[in-house]
Short mmCIF file of C-alpha atoms in Angstrom, two decimals:
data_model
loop_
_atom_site.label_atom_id
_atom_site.label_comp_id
_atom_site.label_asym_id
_atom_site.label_seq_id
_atom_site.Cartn_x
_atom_site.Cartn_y
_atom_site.Cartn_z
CA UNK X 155 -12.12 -2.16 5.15
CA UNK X 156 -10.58 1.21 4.84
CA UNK X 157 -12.35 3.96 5.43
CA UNK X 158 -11.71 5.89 2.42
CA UNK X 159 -11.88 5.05 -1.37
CA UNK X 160 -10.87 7.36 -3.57
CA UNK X 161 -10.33 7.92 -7.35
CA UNK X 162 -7.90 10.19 -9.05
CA UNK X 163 -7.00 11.70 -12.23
CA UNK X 164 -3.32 11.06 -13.69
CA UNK X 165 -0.19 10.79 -11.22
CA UNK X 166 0.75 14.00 -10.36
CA UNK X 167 4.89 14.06 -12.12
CA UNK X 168 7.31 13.76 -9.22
CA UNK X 169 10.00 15.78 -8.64
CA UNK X 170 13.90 14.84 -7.95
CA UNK X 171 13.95 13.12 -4.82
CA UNK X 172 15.88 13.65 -1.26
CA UNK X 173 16.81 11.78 1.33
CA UNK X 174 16.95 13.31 5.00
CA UNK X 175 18.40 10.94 8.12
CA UNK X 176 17.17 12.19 11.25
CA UNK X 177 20.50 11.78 13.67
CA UNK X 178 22.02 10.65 15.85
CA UNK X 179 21.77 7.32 14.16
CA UNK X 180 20.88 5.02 16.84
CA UNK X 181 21.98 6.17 20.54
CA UNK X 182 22.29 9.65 20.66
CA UNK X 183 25.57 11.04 21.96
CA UNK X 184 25.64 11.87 25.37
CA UNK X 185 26.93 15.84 24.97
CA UNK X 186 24.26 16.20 21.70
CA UNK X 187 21.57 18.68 22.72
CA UNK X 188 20.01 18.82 19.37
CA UNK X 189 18.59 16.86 16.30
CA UNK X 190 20.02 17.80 12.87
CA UNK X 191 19.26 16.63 9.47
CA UNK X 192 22.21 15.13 7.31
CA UNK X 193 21.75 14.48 3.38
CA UNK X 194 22.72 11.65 1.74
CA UNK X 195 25.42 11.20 -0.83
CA UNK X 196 23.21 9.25 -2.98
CA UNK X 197 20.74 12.14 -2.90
CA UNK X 198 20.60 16.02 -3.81
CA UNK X 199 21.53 18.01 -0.76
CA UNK X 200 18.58 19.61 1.12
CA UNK X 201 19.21 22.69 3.15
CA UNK X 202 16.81 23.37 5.74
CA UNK X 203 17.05 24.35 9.69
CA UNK X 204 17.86 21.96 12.18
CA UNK X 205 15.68 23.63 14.84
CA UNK X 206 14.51 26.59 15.31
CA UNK X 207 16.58 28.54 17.92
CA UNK X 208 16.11 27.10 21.45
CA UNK X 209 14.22 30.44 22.83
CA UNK X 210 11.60 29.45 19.80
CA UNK X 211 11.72 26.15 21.61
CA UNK X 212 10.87 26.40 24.45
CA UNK X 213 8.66 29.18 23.79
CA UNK X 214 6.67 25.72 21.37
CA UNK X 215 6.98 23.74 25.49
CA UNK X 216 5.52 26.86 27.57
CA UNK X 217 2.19 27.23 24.51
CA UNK X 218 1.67 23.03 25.14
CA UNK X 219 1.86 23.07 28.97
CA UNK X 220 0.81 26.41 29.99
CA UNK X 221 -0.35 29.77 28.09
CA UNK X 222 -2.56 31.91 27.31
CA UNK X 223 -3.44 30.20 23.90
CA UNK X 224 -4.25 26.79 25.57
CA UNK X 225 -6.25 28.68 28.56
CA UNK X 226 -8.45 30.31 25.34
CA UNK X 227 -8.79 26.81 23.40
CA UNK X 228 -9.66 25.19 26.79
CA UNK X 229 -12.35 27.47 27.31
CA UNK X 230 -13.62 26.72 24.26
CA UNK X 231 -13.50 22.89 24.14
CA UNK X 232 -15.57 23.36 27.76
CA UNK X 233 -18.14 25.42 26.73
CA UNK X 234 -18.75 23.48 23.40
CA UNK X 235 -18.32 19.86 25.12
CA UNK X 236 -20.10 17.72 25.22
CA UNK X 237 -23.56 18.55 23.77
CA UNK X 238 -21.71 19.95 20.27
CA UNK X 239 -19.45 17.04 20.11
CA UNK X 240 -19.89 14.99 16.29
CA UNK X 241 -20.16 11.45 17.68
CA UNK X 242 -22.50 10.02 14.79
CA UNK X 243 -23.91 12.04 11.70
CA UNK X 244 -26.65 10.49 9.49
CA UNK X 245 -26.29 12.53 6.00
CA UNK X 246 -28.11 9.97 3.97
CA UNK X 247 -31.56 11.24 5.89
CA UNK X 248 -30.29 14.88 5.23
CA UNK X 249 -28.88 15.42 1.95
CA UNK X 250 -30.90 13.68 -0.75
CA UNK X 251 -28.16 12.83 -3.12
CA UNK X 252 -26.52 10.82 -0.96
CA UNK X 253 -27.67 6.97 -1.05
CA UNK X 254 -25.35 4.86 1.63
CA UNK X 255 -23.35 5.31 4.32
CA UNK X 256 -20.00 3.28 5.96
CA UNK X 257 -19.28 3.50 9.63
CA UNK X 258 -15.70 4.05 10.48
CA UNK X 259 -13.62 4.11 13.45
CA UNK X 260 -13.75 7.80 13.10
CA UNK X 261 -14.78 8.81 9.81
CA UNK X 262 -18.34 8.00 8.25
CA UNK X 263 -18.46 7.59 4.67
CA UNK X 264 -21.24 8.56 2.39
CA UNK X 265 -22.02 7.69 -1.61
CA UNK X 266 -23.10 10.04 -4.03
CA UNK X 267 -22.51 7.75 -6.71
CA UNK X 268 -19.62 9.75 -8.54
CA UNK X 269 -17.99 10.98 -5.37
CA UNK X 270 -17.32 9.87 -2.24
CA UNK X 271 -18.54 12.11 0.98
CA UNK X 272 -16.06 12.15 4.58
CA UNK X 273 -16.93 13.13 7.57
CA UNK X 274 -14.58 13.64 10.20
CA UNK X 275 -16.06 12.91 13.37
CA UNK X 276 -15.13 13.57 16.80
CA UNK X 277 -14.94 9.66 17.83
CA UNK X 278 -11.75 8.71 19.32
CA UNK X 279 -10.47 5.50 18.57
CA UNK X 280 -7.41 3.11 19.84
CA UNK X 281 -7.16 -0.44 20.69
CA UNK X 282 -9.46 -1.49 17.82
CA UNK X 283 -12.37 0.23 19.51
CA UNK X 284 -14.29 3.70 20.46
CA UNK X 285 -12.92 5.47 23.71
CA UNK X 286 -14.32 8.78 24.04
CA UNK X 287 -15.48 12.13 21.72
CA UNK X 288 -12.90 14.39 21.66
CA UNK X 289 -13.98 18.11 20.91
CA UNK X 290 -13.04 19.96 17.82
CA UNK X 291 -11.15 16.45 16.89
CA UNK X 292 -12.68 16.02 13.43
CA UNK X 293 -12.21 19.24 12.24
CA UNK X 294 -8.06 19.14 12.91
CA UNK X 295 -7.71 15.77 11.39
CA UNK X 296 -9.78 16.70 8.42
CA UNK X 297 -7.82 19.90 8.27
CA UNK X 298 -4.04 18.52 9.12
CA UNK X 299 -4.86 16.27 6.29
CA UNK X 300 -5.63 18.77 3.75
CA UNK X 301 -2.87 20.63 4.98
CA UNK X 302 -0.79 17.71 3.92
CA UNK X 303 -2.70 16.47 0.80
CA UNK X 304 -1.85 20.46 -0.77
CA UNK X 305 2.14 19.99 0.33
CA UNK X 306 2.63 16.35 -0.70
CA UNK X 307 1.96 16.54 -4.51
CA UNK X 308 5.22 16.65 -5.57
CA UNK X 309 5.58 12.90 -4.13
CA UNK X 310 2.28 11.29 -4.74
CA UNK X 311 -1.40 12.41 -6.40
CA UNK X 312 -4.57 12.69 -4.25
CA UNK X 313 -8.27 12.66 -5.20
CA UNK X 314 -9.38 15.43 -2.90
CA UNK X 315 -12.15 17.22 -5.12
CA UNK X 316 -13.23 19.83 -2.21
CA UNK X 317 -13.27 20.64 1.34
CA UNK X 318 -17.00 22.12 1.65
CA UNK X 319 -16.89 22.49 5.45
CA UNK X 320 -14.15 21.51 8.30
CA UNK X 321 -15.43 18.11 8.66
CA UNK X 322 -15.63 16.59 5.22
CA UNK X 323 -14.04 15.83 2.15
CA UNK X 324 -15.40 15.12 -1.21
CA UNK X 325 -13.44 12.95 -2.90
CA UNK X 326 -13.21 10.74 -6.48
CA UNK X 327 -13.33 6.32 -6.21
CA UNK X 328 -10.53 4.18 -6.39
CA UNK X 329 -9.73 0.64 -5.81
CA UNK X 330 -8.28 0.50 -2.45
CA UNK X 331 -5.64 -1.57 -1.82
CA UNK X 332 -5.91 -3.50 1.78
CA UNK X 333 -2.90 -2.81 3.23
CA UNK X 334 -1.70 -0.24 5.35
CA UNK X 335 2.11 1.10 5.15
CA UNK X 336 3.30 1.73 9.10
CA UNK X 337 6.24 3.99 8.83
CA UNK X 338 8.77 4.25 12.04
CA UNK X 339 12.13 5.69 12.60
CA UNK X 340 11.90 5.18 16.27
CA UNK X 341 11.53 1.46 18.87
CA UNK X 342 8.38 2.73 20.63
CA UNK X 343 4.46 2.44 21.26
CA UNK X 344 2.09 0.54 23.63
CA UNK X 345 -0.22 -1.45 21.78
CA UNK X 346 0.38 -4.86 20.46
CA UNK X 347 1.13 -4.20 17.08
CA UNK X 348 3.47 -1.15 17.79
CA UNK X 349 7.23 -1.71 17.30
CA UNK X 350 8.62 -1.75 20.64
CA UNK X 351 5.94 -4.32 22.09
CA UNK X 352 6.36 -6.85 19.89
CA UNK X 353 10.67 -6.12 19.93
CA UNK X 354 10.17 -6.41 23.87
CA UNK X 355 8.65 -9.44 23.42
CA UNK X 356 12.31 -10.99 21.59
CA UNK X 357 11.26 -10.66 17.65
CA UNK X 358 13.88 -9.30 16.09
CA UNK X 359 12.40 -9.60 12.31
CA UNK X 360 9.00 -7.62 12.33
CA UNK X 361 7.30 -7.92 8.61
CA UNK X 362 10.35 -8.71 7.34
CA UNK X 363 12.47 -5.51 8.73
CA UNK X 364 15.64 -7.43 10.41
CA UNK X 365 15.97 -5.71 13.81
CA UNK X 366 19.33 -5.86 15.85
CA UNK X 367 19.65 -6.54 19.53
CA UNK X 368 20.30 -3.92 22.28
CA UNK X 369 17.82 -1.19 20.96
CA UNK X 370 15.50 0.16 23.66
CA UNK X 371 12.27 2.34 24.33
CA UNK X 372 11.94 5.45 22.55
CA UNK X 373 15.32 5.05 20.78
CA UNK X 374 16.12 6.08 16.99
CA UNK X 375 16.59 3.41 14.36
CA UNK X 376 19.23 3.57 11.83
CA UNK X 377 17.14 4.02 8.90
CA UNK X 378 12.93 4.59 8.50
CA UNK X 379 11.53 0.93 8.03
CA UNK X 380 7.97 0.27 6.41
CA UNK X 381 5.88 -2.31 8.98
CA UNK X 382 2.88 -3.15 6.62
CA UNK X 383 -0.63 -4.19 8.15
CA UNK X 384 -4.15 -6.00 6.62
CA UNK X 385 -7.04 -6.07 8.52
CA UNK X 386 -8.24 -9.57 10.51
CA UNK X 387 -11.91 -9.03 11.42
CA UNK X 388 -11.51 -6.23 13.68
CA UNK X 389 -8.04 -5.98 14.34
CA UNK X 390 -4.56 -5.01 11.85
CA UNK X 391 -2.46 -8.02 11.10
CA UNK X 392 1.20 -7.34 10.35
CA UNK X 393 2.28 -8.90 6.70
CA UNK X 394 5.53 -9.30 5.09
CA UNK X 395 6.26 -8.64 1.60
CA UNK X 396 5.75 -12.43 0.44
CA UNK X 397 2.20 -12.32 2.33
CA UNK X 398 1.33 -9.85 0.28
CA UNK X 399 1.88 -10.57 -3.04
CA UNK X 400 0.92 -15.02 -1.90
CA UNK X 401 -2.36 -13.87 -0.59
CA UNK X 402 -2.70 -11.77 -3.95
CA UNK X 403 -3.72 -8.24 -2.02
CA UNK X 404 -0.73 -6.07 -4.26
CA UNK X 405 1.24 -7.26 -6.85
CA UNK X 406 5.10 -7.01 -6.43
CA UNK X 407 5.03 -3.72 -8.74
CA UNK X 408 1.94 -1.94 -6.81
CA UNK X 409 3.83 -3.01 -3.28
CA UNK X 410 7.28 -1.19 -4.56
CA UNK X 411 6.09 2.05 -5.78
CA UNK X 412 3.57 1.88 -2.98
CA UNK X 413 6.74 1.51 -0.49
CA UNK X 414 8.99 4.18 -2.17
CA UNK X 415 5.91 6.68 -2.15
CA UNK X 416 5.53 6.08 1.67
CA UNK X 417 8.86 6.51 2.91
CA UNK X 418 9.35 9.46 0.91
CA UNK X 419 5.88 11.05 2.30
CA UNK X 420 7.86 10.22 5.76
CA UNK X 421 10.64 11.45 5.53
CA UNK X 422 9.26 14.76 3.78
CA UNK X 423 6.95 14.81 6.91
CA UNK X 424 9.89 14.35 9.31
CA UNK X 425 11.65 17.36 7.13
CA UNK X 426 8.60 19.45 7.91
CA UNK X 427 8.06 18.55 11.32
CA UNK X 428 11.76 19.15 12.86
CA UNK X 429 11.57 22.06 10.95
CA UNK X 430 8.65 23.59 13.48
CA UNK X 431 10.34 21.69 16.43
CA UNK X 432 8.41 18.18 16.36
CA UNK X 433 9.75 14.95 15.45
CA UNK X 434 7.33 12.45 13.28
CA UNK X 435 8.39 9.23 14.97
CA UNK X 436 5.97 6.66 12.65
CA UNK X 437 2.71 7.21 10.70
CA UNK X 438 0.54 5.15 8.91
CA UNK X 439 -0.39 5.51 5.20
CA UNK X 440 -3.40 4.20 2.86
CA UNK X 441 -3.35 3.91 -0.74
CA UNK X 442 -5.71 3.38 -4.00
CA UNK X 443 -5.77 2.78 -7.54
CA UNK X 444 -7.66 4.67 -9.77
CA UNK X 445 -9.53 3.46 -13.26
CA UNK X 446 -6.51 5.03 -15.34
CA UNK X 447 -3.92 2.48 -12.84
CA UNK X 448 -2.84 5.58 -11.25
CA UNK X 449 -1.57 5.11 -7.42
CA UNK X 450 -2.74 7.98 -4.89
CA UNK X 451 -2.97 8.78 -1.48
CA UNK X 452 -6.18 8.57 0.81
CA UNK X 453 -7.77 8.71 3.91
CA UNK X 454 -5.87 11.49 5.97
CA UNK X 455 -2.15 12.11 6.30
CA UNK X 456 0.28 12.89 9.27
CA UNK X 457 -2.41 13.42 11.52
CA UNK X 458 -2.06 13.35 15.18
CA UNK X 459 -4.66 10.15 14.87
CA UNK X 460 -2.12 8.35 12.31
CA UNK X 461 0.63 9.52 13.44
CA UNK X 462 3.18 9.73 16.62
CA UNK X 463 4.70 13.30 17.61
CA UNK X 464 7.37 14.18 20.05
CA UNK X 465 8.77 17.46 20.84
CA UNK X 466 12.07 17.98 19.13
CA UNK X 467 13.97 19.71 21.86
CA UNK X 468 13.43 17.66 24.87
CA UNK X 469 13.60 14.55 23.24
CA UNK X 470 17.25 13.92 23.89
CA UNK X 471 17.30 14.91 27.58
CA UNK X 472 14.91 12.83 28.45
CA UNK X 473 15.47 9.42 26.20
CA UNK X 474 18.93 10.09 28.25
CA UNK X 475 17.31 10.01 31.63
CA UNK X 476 14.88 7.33 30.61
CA UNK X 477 11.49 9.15 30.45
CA UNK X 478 9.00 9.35 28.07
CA UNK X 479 9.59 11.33 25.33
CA UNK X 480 6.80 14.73 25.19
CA UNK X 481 3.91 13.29 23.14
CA UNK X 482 1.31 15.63 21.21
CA UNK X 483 -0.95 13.10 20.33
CA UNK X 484 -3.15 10.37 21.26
CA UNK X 485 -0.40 8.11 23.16
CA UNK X 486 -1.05 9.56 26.97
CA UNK X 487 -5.08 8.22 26.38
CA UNK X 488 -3.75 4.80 25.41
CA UNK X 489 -1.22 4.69 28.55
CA UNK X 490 -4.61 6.04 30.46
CA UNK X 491 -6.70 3.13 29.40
CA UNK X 492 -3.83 0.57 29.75
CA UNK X 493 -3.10 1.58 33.20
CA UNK X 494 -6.80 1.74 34.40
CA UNK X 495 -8.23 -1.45 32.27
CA UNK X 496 -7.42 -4.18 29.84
CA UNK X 497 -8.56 -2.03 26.97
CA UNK X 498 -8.53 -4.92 24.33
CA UNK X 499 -10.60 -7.88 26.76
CA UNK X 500 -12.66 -5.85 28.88
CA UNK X 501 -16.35 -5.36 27.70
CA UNK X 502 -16.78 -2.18 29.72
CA UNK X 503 -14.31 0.41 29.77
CA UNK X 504 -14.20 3.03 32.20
CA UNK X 505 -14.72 6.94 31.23
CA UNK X 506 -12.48 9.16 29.77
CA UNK X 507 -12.20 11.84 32.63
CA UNK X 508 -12.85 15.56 31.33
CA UNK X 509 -9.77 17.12 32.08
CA UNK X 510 -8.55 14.40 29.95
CA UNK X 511 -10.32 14.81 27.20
CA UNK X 512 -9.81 18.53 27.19
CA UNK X 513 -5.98 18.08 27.10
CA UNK X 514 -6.27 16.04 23.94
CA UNK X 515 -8.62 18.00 22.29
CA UNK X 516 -6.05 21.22 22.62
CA UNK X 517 -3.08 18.87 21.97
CA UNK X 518 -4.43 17.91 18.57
CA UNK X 519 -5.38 21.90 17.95
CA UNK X 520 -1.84 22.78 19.24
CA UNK X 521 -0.25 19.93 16.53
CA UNK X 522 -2.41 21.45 14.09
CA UNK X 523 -1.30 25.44 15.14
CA UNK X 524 2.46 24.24 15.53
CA UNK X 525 2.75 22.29 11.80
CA UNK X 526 0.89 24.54 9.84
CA UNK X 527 1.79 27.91 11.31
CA UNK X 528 -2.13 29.15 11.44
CA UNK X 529 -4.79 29.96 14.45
CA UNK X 530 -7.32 26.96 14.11
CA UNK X 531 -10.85 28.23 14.10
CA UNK X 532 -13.34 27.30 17.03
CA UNK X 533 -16.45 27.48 15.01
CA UNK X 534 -19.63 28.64 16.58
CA UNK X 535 -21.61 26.08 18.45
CA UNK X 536 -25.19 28.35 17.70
CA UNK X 537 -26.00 26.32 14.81
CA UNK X 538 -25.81 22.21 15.16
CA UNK X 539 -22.80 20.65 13.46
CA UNK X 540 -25.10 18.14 11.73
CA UNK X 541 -27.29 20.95 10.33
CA UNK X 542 -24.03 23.08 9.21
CA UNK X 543 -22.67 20.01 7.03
CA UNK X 544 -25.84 18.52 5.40
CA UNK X 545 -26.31 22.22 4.56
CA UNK X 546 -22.64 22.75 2.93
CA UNK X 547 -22.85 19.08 1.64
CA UNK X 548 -25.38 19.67 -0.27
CA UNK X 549 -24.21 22.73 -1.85
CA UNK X 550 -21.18 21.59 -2.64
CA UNK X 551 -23.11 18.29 -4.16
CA UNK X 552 -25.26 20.26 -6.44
CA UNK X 553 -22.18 22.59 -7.69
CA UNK X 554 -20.66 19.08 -8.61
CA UNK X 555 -22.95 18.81 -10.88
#
């Protein structure tokens, strides 16, 4: 089940499309030291910056690894963790117009009857299961996404109605469609559904994408493919096209403008992202259907949670000297786990250390700093996190009225 159902007024008209290709096209050449963009014929030309200059670069390389910034978020996400961490919230004892709540992976959701309520929490999920609480994690998804949601209209609608405090979203019903659209432009990842696992493994047609032979880790494909996934008890499934529409979860029409809405939210996103020196290397989208057969967006968008993020200017260097490419988001804890246990068999896993968990907590603050070019706000931990959203919940609840 997804974790968020939304419902949203009429389609939002779309403007003229582009189409950006990320090069080099599949090796990169050995004396290229940056990545461009390169319009397509077939599409209207879009002029934007390759990179910034390379003293803004590796200015972005010295804030992740060491400044002063990360020494101030760090001191931050120590003094707050772990006592003001959101692990579990229980609005429907709080807030009196709310009548149900859904557990998520990370986001618990809450009816109100007309609207739905999201909270964000701080629960850190991969491998189909809980690892850790990550400080300050709920509020950057919940705000990345909104981030997104305000800059992505232009290609698809959304039903966000408000954003009454960092963690939550109020949001209109829809029928949600049980499939999620994967989108990848590069051969990588570690778990088993992730492209370069199951290519290592010799499948060279992945839900229905026809891969060619010779590609390895890390390396760009020619062209953004769409990997779809349903859910299998508690694990995603990977479908084809012909799954799909046989097991009668999308019909042929809601699977195509479905697809052409999620590679063109990808390829915006990559636009965006090389444009503040990050590359957006795959993502993962959800969609509904609202009562007027209007297709929108939901649950969160290019978040370092969905999503996979390199840094732009050392990704070429090192894919040619066969390292792993700089991640800012949740990849390093997966390699952690997979290194130290069997993270999908073992009943137990082992702990998270802190100075782990710190340097994900100001990696996801640093994605959220870099992409939207604003300071994220530590909030005071004086008052409880629970208390400060079933207060602003139910404000915003009552002015909903």
């Amino acid at each position: 089940m997804s974790e968020s159902m939304f419902m949203a007024a009429a389609l939002n008209p779309p403007k003229t499309p582009f189409k950006i290709i990320l090069t080099p096209a599949l090796l990169p050449p050995p004396t290229s030291s940056a990545l461009t963009f390169k319009p397509n014929n077939n599409f209207p030309t879009l002029s934007v910056a390759a990179q910034p200059q390379q003293q803004e670069h590796a200015a972005l390389l010295d804030t992740l690894r060491n400044s002063t910034r990360k020494n101030q978020v760090l001191q931050s996400i120590r003094t707050t963790s772990p006592f003001n961490c959101l692990s579990e919230t229980n609005l429907h004892h709080t807030v009196p117009a709310l009548t149900s709540k859904t557990r998520g992976k990370v986001r618990d959701i809450y009816d109100s009857g007309e609207y739905l309520v999201l909270v964000t929490t701080d629960r850190q999920s991969a491998f189909d299961r809980i690892l850790a609480s990550i400080p300050f994690k709920g509020q950057v998804l919940n705000q990345t996404s909104l981030w997104w949601f305000e800059r992505t209209q232009h290609i698809t609608a959304n039903a966000v109605v408000s954003t009454p405090d960092p963690n939550v979203t109020i949001a209109k019903k829809c029928s949600v469609f049980p499939v999620e659209f994967v989108a990848r432009g590069f051969v990588t990842g570690s778990t088993d559904t992730s492209l370069w696992t199951v290519y290592n493994k010799g499948i060279r047609n992945y839900c229905g994408n026809a891969l060619p032979d010779g590609l390895v880790k890390n390396q760009k494909m020619a062209a953004n493919i769409l990997t779809p996934t349903t859910k299998a008890a508690d694990h995603d499934v990977p479908v084809t096209l012909d799954e799909i529409i046989e097991r009668g979860l999308m019909t042929r029409a809601d699977y195509e403008e479905v697809s052409r809405k999620a590679l063109s939210l990808f390829e915006y996103g990559q636009c965006v992202a090389l444009e503040h020196g990050l590359i957006l290397v795959d993502t993962k989208y959800e969609f509904g259907k609202a009562e007027d057969g209007s297709i929108m967006l939901i649950d969160e968008v290019h978040t370092p949670d969905s999503s996979r993020y390199w840094i732009a200017n050392s990704y070429l260097e090192r894919f040619q000297n066969g390292l792993e490419p700089e991640n800012v988001d949740k990849e390093f804890l997966r390699l952690w786990f997979k290194n130290h246990c069997n993270p999908y068999e073992d009943e137990v896993l082992p702990e998270a250390p802190e100075d782990l968990i710190c340097e994900l907590s100001w990696r996801y603050i640093f994605l959220y700093e870099t992409i939207t070019k604003s300071k994220f706000e530590v909030l005071s931990s004086e008052e409880p996190i629970h208390e400060r959203i079933s207060r602003n919940v139910t404000s915003a609840l009552a002015s909903l009225k």
